[in-house]
Short mmCIF file of C-alpha atoms in Angstrom, two decimals:
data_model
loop_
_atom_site.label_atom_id
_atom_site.label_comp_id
_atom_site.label_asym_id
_atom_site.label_seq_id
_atom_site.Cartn_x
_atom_site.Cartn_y
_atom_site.Cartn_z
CA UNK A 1 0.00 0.00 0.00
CA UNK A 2 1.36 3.65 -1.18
CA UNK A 3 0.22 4.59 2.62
CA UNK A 4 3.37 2.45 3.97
CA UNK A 5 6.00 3.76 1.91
CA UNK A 6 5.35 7.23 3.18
CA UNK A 7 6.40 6.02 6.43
CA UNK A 8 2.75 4.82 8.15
CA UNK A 9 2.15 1.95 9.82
CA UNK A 10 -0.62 0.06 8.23
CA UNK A 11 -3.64 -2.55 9.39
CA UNK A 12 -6.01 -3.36 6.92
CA UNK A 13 -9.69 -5.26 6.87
CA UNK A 14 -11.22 -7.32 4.47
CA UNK A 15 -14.82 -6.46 6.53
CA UNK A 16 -16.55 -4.66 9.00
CA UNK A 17 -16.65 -6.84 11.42
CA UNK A 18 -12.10 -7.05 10.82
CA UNK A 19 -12.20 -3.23 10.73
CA UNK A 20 -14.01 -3.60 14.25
CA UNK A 21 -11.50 -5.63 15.70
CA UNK A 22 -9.11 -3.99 14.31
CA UNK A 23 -9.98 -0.60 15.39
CA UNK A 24 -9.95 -1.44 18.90
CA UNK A 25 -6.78 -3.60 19.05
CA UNK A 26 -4.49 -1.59 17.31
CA UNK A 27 -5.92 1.88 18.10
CA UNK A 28 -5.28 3.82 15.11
CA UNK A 29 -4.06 7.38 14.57
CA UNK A 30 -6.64 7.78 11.54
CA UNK A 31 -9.14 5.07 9.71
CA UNK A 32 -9.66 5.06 6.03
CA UNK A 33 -12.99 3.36 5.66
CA UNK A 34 -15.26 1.85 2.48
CA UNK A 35 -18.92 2.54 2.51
CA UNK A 36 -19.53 -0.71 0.65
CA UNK A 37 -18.51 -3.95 2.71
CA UNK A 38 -19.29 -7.37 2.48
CA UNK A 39 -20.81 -7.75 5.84
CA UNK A 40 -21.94 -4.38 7.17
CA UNK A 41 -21.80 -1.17 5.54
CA UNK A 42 -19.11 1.28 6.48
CA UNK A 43 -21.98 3.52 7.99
CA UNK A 44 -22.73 1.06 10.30
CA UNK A 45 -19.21 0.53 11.22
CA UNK A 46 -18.73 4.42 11.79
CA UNK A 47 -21.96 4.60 13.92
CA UNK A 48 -20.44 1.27 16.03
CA UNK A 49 -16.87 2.86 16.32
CA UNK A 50 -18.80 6.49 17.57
CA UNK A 51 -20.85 4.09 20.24
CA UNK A 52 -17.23 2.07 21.39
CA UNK A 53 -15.77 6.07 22.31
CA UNK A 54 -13.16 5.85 18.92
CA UNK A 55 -11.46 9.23 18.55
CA UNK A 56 -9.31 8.40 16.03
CA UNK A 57 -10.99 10.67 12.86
CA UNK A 58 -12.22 8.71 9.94
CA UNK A 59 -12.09 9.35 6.26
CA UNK A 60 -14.34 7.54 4.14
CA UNK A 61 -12.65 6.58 0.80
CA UNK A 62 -15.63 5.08 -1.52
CA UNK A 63 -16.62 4.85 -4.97
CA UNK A 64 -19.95 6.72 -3.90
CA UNK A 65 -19.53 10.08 -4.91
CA UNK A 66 -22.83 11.29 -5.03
CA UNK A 67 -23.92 14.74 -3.01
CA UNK A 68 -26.55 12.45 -0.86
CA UNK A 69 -23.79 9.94 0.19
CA UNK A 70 -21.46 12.73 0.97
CA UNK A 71 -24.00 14.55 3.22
CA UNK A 72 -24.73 10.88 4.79
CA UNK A 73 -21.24 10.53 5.42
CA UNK A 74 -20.34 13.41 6.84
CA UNK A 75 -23.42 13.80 8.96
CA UNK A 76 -23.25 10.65 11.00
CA UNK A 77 -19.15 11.22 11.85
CA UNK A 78 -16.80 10.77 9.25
CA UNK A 79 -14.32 13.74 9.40
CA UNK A 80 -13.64 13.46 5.25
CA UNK A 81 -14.67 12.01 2.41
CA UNK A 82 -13.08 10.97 -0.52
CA UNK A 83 -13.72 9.79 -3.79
CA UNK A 84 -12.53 7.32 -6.11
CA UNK A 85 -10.76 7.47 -8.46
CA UNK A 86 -8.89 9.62 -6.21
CA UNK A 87 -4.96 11.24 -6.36
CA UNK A 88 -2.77 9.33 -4.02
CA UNK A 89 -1.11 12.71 -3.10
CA UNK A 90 -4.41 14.23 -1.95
CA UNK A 91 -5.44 11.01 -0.27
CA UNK A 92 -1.92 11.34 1.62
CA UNK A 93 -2.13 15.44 2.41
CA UNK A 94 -5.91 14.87 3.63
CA UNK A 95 -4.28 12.02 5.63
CA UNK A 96 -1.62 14.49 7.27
CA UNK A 97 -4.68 17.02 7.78
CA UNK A 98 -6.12 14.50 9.45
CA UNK A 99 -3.39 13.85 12.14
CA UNK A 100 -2.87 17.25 12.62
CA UNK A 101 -6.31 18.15 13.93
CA UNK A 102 -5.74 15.10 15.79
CA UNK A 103 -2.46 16.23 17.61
CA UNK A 104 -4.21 19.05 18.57
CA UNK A 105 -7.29 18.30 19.85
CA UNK A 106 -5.83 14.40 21.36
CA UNK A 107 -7.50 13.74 24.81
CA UNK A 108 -5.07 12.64 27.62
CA UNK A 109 -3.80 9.39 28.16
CA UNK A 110 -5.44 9.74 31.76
CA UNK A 111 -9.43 9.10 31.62
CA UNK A 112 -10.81 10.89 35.24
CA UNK A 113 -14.39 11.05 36.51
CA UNK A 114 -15.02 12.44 39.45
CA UNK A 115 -12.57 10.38 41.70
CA UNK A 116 -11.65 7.68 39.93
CA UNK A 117 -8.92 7.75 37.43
CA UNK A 118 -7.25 5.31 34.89
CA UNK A 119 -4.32 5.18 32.94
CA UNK A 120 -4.35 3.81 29.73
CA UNK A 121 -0.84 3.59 29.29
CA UNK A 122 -0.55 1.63 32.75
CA UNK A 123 -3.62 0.56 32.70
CA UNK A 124 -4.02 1.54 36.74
CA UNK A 125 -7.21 2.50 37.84
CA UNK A 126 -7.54 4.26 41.12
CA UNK A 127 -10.19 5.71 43.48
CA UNK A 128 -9.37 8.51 46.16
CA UNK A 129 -5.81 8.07 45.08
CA UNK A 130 -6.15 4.23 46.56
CA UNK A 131 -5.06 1.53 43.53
CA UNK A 132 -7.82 -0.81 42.42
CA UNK A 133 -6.85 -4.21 40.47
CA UNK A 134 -8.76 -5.28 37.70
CA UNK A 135 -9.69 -8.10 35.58
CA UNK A 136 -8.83 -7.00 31.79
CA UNK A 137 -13.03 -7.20 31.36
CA UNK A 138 -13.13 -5.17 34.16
CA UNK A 139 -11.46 -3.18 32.73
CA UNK A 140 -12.65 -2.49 29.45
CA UNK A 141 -15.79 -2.07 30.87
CA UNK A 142 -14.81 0.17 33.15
CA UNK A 143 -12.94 1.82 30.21
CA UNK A 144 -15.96 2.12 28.02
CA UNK A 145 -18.30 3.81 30.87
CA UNK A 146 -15.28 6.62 31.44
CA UNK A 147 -15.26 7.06 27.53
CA UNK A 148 -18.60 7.72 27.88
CA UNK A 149 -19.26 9.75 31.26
CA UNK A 150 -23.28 10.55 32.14
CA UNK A 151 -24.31 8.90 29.29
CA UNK A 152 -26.95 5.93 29.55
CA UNK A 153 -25.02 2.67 27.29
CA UNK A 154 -27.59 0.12 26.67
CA UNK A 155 -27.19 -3.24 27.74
CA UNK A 156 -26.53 -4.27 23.50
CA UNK A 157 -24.02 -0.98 23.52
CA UNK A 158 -21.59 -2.85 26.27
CA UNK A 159 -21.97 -6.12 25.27
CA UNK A 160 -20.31 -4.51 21.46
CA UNK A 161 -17.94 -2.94 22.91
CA UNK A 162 -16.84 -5.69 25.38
CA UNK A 163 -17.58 -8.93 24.07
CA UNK A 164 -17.33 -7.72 20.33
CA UNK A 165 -20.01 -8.16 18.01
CA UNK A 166 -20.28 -11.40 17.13
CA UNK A 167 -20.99 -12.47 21.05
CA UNK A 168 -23.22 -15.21 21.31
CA UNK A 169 -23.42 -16.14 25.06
CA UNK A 170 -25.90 -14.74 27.73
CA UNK A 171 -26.47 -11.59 28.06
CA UNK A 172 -27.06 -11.60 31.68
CA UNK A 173 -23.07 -11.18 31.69
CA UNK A 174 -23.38 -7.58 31.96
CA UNK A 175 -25.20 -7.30 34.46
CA UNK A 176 -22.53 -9.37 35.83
CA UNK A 177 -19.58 -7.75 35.47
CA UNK A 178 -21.29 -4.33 36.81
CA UNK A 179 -22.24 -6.23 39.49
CA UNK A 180 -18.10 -7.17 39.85
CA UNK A 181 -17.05 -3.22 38.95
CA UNK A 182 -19.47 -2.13 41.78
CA UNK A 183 -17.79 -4.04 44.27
CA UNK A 184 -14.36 -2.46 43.30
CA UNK A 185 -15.26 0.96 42.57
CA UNK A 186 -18.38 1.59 44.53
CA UNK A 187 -16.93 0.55 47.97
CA UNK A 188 -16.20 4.10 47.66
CA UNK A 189 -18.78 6.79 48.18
CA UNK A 190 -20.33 8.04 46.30
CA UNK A 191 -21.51 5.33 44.02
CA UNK A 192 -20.39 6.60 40.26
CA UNK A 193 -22.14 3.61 38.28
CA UNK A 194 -25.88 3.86 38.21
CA UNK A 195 -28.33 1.86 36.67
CA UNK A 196 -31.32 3.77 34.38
CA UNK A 197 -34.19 1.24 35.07
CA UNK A 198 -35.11 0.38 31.33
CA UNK A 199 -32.63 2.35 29.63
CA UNK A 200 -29.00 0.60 31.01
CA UNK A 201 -26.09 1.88 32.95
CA UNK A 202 -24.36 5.49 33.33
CA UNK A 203 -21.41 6.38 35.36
CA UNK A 204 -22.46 10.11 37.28
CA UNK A 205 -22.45 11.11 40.36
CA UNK A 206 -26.25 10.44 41.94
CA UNK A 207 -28.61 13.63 41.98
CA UNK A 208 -27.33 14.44 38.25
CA UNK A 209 -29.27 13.55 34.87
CA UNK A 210 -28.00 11.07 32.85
CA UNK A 211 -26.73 12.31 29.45
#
């Protein structure tokens, strides 16, 4: 791939479900997406990245060029959109554009609420300043609820984002593993993770509105 010989690392996808997987284990700096995939379109792998708390911005790079697909595009996320046939040199400034705004605007390493911090370089999570030890699905979970502060995620949302996609086992897991982060985190007070009757979980601070 042209990307590689100017001096980027590269991870490619033959799907959306790969680009998925991808996405969250290698963490990109910027994601060059197709509209048309094989298993899910790549608006429904831009609206599942937006849901998992991605950051990295995304450039769609599609043979759909028409105005309606670019206003789709653009509206649910992506932060380009290019069209083929399309000039490797723009594809590469647009690229550099990309990880520009990027450097600027890149959130900390540190993820706080309230409290409770964690590292996601160390991956340490502490409350009060006092360490907490996690299982690694702890900790994603935990992960994906600071991504995500005052915001209600849906019982389907976490299971995504922590089990992947393709999960096929009970569902009754997440209510689970809350059940396991509660016991760590909330032994604390006050209680950060809250449960929206209905709706599914938030981490806030009781007495405010979930997002």
């Amino acid at each position: 791939m042209t990307l590689r010989y100017e001096g980027f690392e590269v991870a490619t996808a033959a799907n959306g479900i790969e680009a998925l997987e991808a996405a969250e284990e290698s963490r990109p700096d910027v994601i060059l997406l197709d509209i048309m995939l094989p298993d899910i379109d790549g608006h429904e792998v831009l609206r599942r990245l937006s849901a998992s708390g991605n950051r990295a911005p995304i450039l769609f790079l599609t043979a759909k060029d028409a105005p309606e697909d670019r206003v789709r595009g653009l509206t649910l996320g992506a932060d380009d959109y290019i069209s083929k046939p399309f000039s490797v040199a723009e594809l590469i400034a647009r690229v550099h554009v990309a990880l520009r705004r990027t450097s600027r605007a890149r959130r900390p390493e540190r993820l706080q609420f309230a409290d409770l911090q964690l590292d996601e370089e160390t991956f340490e999570v502490s409350r009060a300043g006092i360490p907490i030890s996690l299982t690694a699905t702890e900790y994603k979970l935990l992960r994906y609820l600071m991504l995500n502060p005052r915001r209600v995620l849906s019982k389907q949302q976490i299971l995504d984002y922590v089990w992947d996609y393709d999960f096929e086992g009970d569902a009754n897991v997440v209510e689970t593993y809350i059940s396991y982060l509660r016991k760590k985190i909330d032994r604390f007070a006050p209680p950060l993770i809250q449960t929206v009757r209905g709706f599914g979980y938030c981490l806030r601070v009781p007495q405010e509105a979930p997002g």
